Tab-separated table of C-alpha atoms in Angstrom:
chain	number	residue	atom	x	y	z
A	15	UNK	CA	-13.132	24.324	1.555
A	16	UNK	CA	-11.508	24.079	-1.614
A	17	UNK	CA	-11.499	27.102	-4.041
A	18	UNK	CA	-14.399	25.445	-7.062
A	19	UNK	CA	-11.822	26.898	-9.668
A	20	UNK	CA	-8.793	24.589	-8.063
A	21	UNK	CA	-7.909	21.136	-9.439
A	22	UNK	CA	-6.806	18.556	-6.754
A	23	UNK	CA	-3.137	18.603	-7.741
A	24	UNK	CA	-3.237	22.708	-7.022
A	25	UNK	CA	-4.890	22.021	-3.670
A	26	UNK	CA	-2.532	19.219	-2.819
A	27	UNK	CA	0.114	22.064	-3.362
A	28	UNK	CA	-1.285	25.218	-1.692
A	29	UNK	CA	1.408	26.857	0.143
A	30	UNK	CA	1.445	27.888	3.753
A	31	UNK	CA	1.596	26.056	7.123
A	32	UNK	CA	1.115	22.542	7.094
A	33	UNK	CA	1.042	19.751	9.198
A	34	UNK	CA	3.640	17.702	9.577
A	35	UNK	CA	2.864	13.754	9.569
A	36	UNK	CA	4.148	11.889	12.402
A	37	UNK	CA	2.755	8.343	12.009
A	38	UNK	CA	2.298	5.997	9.287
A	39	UNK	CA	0.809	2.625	9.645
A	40	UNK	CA	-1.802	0.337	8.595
A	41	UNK	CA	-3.967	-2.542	9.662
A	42	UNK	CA	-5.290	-5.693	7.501
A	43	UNK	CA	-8.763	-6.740	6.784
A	44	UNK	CA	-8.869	-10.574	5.815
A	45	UNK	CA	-11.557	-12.531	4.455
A	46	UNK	CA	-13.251	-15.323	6.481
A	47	UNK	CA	-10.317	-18.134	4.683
A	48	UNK	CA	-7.647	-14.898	6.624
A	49	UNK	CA	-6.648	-13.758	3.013
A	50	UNK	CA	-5.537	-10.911	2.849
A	51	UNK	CA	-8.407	-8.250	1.287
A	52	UNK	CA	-6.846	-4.796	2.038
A	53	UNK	CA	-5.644	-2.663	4.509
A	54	UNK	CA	-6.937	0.663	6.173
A	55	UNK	CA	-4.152	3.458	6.051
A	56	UNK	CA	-3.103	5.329	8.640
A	57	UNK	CA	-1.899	8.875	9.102
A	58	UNK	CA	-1.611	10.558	12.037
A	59	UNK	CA	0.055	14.478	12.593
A	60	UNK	CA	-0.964	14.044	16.231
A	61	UNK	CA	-0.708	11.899	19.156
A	62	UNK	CA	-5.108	11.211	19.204
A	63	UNK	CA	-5.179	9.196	16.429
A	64	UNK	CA	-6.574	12.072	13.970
A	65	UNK	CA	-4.761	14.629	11.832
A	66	UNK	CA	-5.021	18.158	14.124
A	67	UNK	CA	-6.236	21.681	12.649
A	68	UNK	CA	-7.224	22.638	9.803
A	69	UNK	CA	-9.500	19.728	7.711
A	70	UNK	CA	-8.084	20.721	4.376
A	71	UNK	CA	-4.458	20.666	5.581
A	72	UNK	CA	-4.847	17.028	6.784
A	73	UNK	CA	-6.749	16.201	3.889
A	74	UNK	CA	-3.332	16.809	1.631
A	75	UNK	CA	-1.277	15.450	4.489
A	76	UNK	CA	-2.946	12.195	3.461
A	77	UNK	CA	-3.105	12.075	-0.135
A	78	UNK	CA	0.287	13.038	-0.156
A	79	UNK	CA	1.720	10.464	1.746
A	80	UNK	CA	0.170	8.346	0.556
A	81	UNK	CA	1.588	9.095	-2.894
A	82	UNK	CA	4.663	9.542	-1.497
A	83	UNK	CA	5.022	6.359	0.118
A	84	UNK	CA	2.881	4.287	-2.981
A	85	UNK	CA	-0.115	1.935	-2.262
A	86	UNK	CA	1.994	-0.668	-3.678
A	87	UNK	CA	4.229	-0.453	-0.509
A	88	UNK	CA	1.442	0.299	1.706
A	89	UNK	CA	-1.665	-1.964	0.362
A	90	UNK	CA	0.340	-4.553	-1.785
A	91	UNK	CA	-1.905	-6.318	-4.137
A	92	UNK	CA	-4.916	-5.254	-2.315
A	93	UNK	CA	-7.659	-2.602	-1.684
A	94	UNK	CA	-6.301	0.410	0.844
A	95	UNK	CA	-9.367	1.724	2.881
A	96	UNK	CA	-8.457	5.615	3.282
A	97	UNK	CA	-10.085	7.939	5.661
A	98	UNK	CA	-12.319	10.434	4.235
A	99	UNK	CA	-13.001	14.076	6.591
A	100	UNK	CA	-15.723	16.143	5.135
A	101	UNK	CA	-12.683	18.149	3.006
A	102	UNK	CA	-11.478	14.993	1.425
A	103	UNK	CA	-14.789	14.335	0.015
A	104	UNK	CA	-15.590	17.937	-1.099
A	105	UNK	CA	-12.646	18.774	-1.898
A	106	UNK	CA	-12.296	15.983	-4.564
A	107	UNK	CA	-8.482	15.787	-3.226
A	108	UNK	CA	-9.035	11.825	-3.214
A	109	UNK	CA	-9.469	11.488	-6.650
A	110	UNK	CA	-5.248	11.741	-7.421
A	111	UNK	CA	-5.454	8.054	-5.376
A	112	UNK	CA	-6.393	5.003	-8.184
A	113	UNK	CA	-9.844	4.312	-7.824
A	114	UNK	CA	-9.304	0.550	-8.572
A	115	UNK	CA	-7.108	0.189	-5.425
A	116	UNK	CA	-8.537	2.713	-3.266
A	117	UNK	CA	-11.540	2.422	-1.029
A	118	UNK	CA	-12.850	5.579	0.638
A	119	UNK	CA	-14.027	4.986	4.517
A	120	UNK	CA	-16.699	7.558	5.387
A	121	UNK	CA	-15.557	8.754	9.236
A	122	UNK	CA	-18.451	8.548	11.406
A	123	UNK	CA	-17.217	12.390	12.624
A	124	UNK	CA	-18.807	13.218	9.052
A	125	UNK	CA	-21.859	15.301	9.293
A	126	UNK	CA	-23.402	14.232	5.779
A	127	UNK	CA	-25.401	17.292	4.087
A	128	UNK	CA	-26.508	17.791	0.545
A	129	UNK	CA	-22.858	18.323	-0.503
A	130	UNK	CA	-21.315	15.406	1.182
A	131	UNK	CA	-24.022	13.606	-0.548
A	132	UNK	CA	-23.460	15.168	-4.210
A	133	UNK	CA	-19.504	14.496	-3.236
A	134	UNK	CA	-20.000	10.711	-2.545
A	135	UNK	CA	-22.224	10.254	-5.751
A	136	UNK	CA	-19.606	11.779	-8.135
A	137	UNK	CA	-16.566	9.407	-6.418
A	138	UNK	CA	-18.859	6.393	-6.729
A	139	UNK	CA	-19.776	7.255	-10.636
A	140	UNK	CA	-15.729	8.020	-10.933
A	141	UNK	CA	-15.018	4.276	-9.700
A	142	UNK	CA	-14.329	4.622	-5.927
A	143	UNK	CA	-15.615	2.347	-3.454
A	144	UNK	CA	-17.545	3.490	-0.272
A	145	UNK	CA	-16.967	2.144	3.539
A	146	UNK	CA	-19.048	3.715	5.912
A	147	UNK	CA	-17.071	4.032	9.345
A	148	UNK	CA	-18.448	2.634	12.647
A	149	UNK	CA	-21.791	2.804	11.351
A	150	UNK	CA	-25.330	3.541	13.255
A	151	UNK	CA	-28.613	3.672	12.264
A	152	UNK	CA	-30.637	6.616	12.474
A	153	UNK	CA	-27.567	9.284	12.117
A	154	UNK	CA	-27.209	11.393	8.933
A	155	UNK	CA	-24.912	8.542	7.317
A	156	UNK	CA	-27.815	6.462	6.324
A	157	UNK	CA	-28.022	8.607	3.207
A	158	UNK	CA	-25.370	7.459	1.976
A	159	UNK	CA	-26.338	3.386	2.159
A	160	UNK	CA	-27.446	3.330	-1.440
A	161	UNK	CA	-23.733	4.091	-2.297
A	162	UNK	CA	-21.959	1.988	0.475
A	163	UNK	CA	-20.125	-1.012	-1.016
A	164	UNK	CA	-19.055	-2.011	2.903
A	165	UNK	CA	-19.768	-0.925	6.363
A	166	UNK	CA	-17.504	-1.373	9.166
A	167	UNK	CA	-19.351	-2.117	12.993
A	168	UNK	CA	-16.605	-1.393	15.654
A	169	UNK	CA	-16.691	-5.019	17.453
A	170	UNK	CA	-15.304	-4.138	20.908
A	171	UNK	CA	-17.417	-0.475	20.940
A	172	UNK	CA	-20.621	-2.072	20.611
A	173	UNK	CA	-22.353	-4.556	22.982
A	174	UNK	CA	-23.489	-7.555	21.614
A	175	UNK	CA	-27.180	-6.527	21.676
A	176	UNK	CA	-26.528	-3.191	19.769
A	177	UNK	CA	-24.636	-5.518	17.191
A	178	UNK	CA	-27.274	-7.684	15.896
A	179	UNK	CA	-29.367	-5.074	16.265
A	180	UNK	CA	-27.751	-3.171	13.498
A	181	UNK	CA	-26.630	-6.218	11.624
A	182	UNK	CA	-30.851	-7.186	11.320
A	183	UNK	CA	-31.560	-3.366	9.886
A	184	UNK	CA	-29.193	-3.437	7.606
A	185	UNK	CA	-29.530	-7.601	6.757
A	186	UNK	CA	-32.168	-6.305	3.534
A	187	UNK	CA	-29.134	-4.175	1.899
A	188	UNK	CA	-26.926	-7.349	1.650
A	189	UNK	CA	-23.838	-4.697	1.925
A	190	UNK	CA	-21.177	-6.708	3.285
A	191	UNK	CA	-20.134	-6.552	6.767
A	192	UNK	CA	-16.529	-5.332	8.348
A	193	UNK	CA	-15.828	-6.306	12.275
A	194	UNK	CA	-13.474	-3.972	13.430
A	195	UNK	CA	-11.360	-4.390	16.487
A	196	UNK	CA	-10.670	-8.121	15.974
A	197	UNK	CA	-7.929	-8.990	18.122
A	198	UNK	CA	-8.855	-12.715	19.778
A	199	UNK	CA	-9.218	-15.676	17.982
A	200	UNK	CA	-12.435	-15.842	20.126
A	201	UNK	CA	-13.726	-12.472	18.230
A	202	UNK	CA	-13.059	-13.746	14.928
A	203	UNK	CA	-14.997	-16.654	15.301
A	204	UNK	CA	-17.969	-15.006	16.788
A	205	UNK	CA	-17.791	-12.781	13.971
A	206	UNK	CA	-17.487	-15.430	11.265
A	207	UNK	CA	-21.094	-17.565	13.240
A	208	UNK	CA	-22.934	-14.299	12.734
A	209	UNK	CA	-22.215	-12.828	9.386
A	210	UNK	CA	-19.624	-10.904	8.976
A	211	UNK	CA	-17.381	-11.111	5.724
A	212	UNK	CA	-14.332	-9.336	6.748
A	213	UNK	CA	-12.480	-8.927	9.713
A	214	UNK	CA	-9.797	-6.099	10.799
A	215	UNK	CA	-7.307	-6.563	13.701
A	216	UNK	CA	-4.747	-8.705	14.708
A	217	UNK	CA	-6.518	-11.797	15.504
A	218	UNK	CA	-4.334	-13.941	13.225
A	219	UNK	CA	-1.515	-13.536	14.917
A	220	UNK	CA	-2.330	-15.659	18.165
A	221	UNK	CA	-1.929	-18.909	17.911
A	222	UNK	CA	-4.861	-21.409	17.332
A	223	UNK	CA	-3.757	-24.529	19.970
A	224	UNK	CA	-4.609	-28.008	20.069
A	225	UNK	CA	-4.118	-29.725	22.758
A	226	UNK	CA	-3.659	-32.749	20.872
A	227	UNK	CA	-1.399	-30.517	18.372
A	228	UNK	CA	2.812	-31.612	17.702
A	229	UNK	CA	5.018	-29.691	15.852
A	230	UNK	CA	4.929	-32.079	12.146
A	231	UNK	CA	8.087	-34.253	11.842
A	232	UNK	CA	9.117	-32.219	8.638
A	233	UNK	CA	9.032	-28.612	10.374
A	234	UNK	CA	11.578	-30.195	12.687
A	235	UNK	CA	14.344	-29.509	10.449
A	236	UNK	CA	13.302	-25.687	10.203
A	237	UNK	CA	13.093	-25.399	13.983
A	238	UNK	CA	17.065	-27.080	14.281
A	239	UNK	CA	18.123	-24.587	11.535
A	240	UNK	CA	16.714	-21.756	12.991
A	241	UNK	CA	18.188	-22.787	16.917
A	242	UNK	CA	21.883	-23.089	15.121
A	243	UNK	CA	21.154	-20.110	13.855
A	244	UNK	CA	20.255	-18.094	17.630
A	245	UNK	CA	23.852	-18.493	17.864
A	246	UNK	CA	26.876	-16.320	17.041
A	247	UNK	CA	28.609	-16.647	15.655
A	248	UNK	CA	26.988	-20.512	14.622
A	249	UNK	CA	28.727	-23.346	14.007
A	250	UNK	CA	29.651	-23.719	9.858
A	251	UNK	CA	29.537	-27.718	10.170
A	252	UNK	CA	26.451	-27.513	12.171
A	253	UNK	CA	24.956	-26.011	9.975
A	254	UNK	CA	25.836	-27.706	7.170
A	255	UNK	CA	24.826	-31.074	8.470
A	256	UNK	CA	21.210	-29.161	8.515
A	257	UNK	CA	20.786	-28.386	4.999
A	258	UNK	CA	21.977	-31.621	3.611
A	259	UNK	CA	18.896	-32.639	4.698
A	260	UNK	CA	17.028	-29.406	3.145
A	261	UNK	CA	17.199	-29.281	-0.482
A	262	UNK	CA	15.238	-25.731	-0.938
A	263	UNK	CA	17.853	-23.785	1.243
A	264	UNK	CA	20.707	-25.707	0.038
A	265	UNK	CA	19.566	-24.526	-3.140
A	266	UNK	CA	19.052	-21.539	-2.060
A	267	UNK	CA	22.409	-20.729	-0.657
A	268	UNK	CA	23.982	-22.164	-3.920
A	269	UNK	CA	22.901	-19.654	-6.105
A	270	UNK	CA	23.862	-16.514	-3.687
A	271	UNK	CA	27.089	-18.075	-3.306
A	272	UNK	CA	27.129	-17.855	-7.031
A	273	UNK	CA	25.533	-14.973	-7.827
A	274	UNK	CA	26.689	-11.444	-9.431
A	275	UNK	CA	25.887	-9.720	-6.147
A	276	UNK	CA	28.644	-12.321	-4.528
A	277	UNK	CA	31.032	-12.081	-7.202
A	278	UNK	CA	32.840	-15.035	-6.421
A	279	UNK	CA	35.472	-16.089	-8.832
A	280	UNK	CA	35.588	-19.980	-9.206
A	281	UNK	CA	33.400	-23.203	-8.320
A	282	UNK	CA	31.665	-23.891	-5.375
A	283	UNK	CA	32.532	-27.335	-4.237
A	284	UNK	CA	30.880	-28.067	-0.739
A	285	UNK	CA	28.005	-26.108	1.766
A	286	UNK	CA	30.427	-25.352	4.021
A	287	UNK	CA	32.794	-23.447	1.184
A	288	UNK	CA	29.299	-21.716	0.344
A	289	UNK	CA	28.253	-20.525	3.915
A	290	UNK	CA	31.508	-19.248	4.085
A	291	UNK	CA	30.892	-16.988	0.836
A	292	UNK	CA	28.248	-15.922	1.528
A	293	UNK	CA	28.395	-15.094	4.894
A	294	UNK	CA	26.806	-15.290	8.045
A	295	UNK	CA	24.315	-12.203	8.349
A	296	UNK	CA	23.347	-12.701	4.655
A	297	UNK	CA	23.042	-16.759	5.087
A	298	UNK	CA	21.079	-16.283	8.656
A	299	UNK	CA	18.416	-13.856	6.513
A	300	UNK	CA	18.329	-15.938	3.349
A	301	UNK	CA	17.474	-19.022	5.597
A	302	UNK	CA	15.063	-17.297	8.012
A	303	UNK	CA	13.046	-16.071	5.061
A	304	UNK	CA	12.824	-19.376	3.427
A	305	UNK	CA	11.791	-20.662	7.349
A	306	UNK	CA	9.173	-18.848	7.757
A	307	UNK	CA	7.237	-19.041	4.028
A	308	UNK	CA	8.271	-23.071	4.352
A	309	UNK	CA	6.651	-22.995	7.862
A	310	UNK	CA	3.341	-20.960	6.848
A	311	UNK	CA	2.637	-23.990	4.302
A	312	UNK	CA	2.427	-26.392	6.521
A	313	UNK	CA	-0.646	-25.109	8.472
A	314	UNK	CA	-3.465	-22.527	7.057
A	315	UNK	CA	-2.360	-19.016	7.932
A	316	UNK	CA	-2.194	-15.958	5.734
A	317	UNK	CA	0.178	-14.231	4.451
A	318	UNK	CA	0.402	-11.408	6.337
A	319	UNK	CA	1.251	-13.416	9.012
A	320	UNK	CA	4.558	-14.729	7.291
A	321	UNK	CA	4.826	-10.822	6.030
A	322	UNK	CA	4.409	-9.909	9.648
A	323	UNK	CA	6.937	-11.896	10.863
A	324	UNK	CA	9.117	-10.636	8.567
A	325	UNK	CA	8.401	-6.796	8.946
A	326	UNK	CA	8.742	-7.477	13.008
A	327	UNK	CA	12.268	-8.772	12.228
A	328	UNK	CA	13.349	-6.073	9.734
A	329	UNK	CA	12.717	-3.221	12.295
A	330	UNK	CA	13.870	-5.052	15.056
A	331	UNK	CA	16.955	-4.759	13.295
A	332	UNK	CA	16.661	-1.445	12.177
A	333	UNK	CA	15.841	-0.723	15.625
A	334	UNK	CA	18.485	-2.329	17.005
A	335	UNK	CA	21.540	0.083	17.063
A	336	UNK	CA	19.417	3.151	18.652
A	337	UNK	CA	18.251	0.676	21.675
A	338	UNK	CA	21.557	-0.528	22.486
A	339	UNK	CA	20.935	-4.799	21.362
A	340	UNK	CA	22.671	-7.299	19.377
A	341	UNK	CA	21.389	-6.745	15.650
A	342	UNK	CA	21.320	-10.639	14.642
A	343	UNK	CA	19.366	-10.808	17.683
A	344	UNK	CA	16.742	-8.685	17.399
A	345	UNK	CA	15.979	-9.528	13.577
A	346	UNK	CA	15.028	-13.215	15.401
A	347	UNK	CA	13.405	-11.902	17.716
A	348	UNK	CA	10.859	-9.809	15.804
A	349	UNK	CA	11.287	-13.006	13.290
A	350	UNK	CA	9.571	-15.459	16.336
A	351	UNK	CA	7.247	-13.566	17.465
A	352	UNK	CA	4.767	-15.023	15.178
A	353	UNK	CA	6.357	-18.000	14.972
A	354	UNK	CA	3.544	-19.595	17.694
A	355	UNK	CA	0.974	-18.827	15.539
A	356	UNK	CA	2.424	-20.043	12.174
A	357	UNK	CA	2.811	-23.478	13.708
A	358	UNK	CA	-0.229	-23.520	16.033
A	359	UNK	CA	1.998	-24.129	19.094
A	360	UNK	CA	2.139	-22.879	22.102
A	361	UNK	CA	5.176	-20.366	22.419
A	362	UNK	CA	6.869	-21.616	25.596
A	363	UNK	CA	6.986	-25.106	23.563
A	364	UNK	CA	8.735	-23.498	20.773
A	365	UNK	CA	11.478	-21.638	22.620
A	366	UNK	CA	12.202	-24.632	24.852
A	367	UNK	CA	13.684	-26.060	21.106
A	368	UNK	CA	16.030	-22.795	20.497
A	369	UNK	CA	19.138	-21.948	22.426
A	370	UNK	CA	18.255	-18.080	22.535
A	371	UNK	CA	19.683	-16.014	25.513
A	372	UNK	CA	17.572	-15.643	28.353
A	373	UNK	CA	16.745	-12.091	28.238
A	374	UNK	CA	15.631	-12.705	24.566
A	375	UNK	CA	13.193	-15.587	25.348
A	376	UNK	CA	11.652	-13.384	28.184
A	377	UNK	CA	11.162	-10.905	25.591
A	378	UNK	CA	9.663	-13.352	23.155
A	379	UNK	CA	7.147	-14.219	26.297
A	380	UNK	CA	6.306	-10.702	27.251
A	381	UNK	CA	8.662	-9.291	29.783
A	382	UNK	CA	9.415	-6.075	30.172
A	383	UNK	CA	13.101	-5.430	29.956
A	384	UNK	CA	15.956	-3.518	27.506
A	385	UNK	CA	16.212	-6.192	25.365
A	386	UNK	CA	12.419	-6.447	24.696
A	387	UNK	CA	12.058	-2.710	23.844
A	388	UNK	CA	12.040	-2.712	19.787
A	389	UNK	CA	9.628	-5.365	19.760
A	390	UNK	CA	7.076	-3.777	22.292
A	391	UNK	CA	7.908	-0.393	20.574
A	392	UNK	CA	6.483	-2.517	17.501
A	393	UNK	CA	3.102	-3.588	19.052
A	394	UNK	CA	2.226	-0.121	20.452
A	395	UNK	CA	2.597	1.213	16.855
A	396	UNK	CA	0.455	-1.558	15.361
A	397	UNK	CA	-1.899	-0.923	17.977
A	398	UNK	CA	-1.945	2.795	17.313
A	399	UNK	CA	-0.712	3.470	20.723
A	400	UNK	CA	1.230	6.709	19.576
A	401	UNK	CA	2.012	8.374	23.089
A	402	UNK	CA	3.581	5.553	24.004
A	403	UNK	CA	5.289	5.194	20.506
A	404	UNK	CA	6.294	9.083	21.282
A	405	UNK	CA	7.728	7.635	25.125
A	406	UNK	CA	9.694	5.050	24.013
A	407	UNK	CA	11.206	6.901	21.126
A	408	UNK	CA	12.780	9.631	23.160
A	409	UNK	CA	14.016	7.605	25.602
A	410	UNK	CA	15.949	6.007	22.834
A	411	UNK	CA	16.906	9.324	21.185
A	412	UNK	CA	15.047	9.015	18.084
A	413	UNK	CA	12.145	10.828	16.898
A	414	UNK	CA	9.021	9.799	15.660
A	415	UNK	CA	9.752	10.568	11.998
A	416	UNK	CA	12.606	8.472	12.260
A	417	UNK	CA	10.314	5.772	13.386
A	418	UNK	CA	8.205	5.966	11.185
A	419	UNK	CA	11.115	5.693	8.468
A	420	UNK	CA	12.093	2.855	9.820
A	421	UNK	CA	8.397	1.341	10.097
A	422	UNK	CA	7.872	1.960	6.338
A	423	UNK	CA	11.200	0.608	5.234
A	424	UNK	CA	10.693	-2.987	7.031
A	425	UNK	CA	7.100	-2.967	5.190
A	426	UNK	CA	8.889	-2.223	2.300
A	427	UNK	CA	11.421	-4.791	2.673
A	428	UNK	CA	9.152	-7.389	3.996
A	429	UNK	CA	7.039	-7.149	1.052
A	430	UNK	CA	9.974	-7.226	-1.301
A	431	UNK	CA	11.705	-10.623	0.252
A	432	UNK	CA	8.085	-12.677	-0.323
A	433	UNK	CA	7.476	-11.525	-3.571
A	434	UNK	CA	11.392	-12.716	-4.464
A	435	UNK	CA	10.357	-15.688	-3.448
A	436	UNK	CA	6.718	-16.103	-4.894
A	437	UNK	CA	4.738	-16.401	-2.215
C-alpha cells in the first residue's frame, strides 16, 4: 500500500525494481449508431493478460504509460476505460490521469472492503467515472452500484440465461449496460434487441452482406485507383486517366505537389507532371487515405473502422522490413483488410477487382503463409493473444517492446492522417 504521507507523483516515482511493460493496446466501445464512445487501455508486463507481482508496481506501470504515451494518442476524443487493482484505487495513483477523459473499470479480482469503498467515493466526488468489470450479483462489488456510472457483462462468459438474469436485477438502477466480447455481427445485434447501450469488440469490422448488395457506381472509381495502385511500380498515365475523373484526389495531389514539404520550384502544368513530383510511395498513401475516408461515406460505418484500416496498413509497413515483404505491399494489405466491411461486400468480390499478387490475396482471405505474417501478427495483438504475439516476434527477430513501438506509432499515425483530413 501506499505510504498515507506520499502524493501520487512520489509513488509513481518510488525507486526500486519495476516491471517492465511489454504490451500496449486497446479495444473500442461504440454506441448502438457504432460511434466511437471510448476505449479500454491495455497494459500488460506479462504474457496472462495482467501486470505480474507486486500490485503497487503495476499500478505505476499503468499510470505511467499511460502518461507517457498520452490519452490523446491512445483514447482520441473519447473516454479511456483504465483498469483499476485494489492499489490503484487506494493508492489514489489514478488521480494524475484527467478525470474528464478517464473512466476507472473496477476489476472483478477486486475484493471491495471499507477502504475500497471510501477509495471509490473520493474518485467519484473528484470527477472520475466508475465501470464495474464483468459484474455479478451477490459478490462484494454490489457496494459499489450507487457509484457505478456503467457496468460491463462479459457476453461470451455468460450463458444467455445468466445474462438476463443479471440484466433484470440490475434493470431498477437504469446504469447503462456494456457487452463485452462482441466480435460477430450476430452478437451485436442480440445485444442491441435486449438492452445494451455499448458494445466492446471487434464486431464492426466484419462485413454486413446483402445478398442483393453491389458495390455503388461512384465507389467504382476508388476501387480502379486503388487496383492501379497494387502495382509497382504503376502506370503514371493510368493513373492519371483515374483522377481526371476524381476531383478530391486530383486536388489533393495538387497541393502536395505544391507544397513547402515538396519544394518544387515552378508551375505544375498536368497530373502526370504532379505524380511525378510527388512521387509514388507518397502519392500511393495520399490516395489510399483519401480511399478509404471517401469509401466509409458511402455506407454507415464508424470511424474506427476507417482508423483501423489505416493503423493495419501503417504497421504492416512498419512491419514489413523485419518479416522479409514488399513495403508498398504490406501497407495495402493491412489497408484492405477492412475494406469488406467498409463497403458491405463480400471480400472474395472485392479482390477479384484488384490485380494484387497471389500470395497477398491469400493473405487478405486468411491463409497462412510469409507474406500474411504482419497482418496475423496484427489480429493476435488486437485480440490480446500475447504468447502468440511473443512467437511470432522472435521468429522475426524483434522483441516485444519493439512491437509494441511499432503498434503505438501506427495508432499514432493513423489518428494523425484522419484528423488532417477532418474526418
Amino acid at each position: 500500500m501506499r505510504d498515507p504521507l506520499q502524493t501520487p507523483e512520489q509513488s509513481i516515482r518510488k525507486s526500486g525494481e519495476s516491471s517492465v511493460t511489454r504490451f500496449v493496446g486497446r479495444q473500442p466501445i461504440l454506441d448502438a449508431h457504432q460511434n466511437i464512445f471510448g476505449y479500454e487501455l491495455l497494459f500488460r508486463a506479462g504474457l496472462d493478460n495482467v501486470f505480474s507481482g507486486d500490485a503497487e508496481d503495476a499500478t505505476r506501470q499503468m499510470v505511467d504509460n499511460a502518461l507517457l504515451i498520452g490519452l490523446d494518442t491512445l483514447a482520441p476524443g473519447s473516454k479511456a476505460f483504465i483498469n483499476c487493482t485494489r492499489e490503484a484505487l487506494v493508492s489514489r495513483t489514478v488521480t494524475l490521469l484527467p478525470a474528464e477523459l478517464t473512466v476507472l473499470e473496477v476489476l472483478e479480482t477486486v475484493d471491495v472492503d471499507d477502504e475500497v469503498v471510501h477509495a471509490v467515493a473520493e474518485l467519484k466526488q473528484a470527477g472520475y467515472q466508475i465501470a464495474l468489470d464483468d459484474f455479478l450479483p451477490g459478490n462484494s462489488s454490489d457496494r459499489l452500484l450507487c457509484f457505478a456510472n456503467y457496468i460491463k457483462l462479459d457476453f461470451r462468459a455468460l450463458s444467455h440465461e445468466e445474462l438476463l438474469s443479471i440484466q433484470r436485477e440490475l434493470s431498477a438502477s437504469k446504469i447503462p449496460l456494456i457487452a463485452e466480447k462482441v466480435e460477430t455481427v450476430e452478437e451485436f445485434r442480440r445485444a442491441l434487441a435486449e438492452g445494451y447501450q455499448f458494445f466492446q469488440g471487434y464486431f464492426f469490422s466484419h462485413p454486413i452482406i446483402s445478398s442483393s448488395r453491389h458495390i455503388p457506381t461512384n465507389n467504382l472509381i476508388y476501387i480502379q485507383l486503388l487496383s492501379a495502385l497494387t502495382k509497382s511500380p504503376y502506370d503514371i498515365h493510368e493513373v492519371e486517366k483515374i483522377l481526371m475523373s476524381e476531383a478530391s484526389i486530383c486536388y489533393r495531389l495538387l497541393r502536395l505537389a505544391n507544397s513547402a514539404q515538396i519544394a518544387h520550384r515552378g508551375e505544375v502544368t498536368s497530373i502526370a507532371q504532379a505524380l511525378m513530383i510527388v512521387g509514388e510511395d507518397q502519392f500511393r498513401r495520399l490516395a489510399t487515405i483519401a480511399i478509404a475516408v471517401s469509401l466509409s461515406k458511402g455506407v454507415t460505418v464508424s470511424y474506427e473502422l476507417v482508423y483501423l484500416a489505416l493503423q493495419r496498413a501503417r504497421f504492416c509497413e512498419l512491419l514489413s522490413s523485419s518479416a522479409g515483404q514488399i513495403q508498398g505491399e504490406q501497407y495495402l494489405i493491412g489497408l484492405l483488410s477492412t475494406v469488406d466491411a467498409i463497403l458491405q461486400t463480400p471480400m472474395q468480390e472485392v479482390l477479384s477487382m484488384l490485380p494484387l499478387r497471389p500470395e497477398a490475396t491469400a493473405a487478405l482471405l486468411g491463409a497462412a503463409s510469409d507474406t500474411a505474417v504482419p497482418l496475423r501478427l496484427l489480429h493476435c495483438y488486437e485480440q490480446k493473444q500475447w504468447t502468440r504475439c511473443t512467437e511470432l516476434s522472435k521468429a522475426l527477430k524483434i522483441t516485444d517492446a519493439q512491437l509494441t513501438e511499432m503498434y503505438v506509432s501506427a495508432s499514432r499515425w493513423a489518428t494523425s492522417q484522419l484528423k488532417a483530413v477532418n474526418f
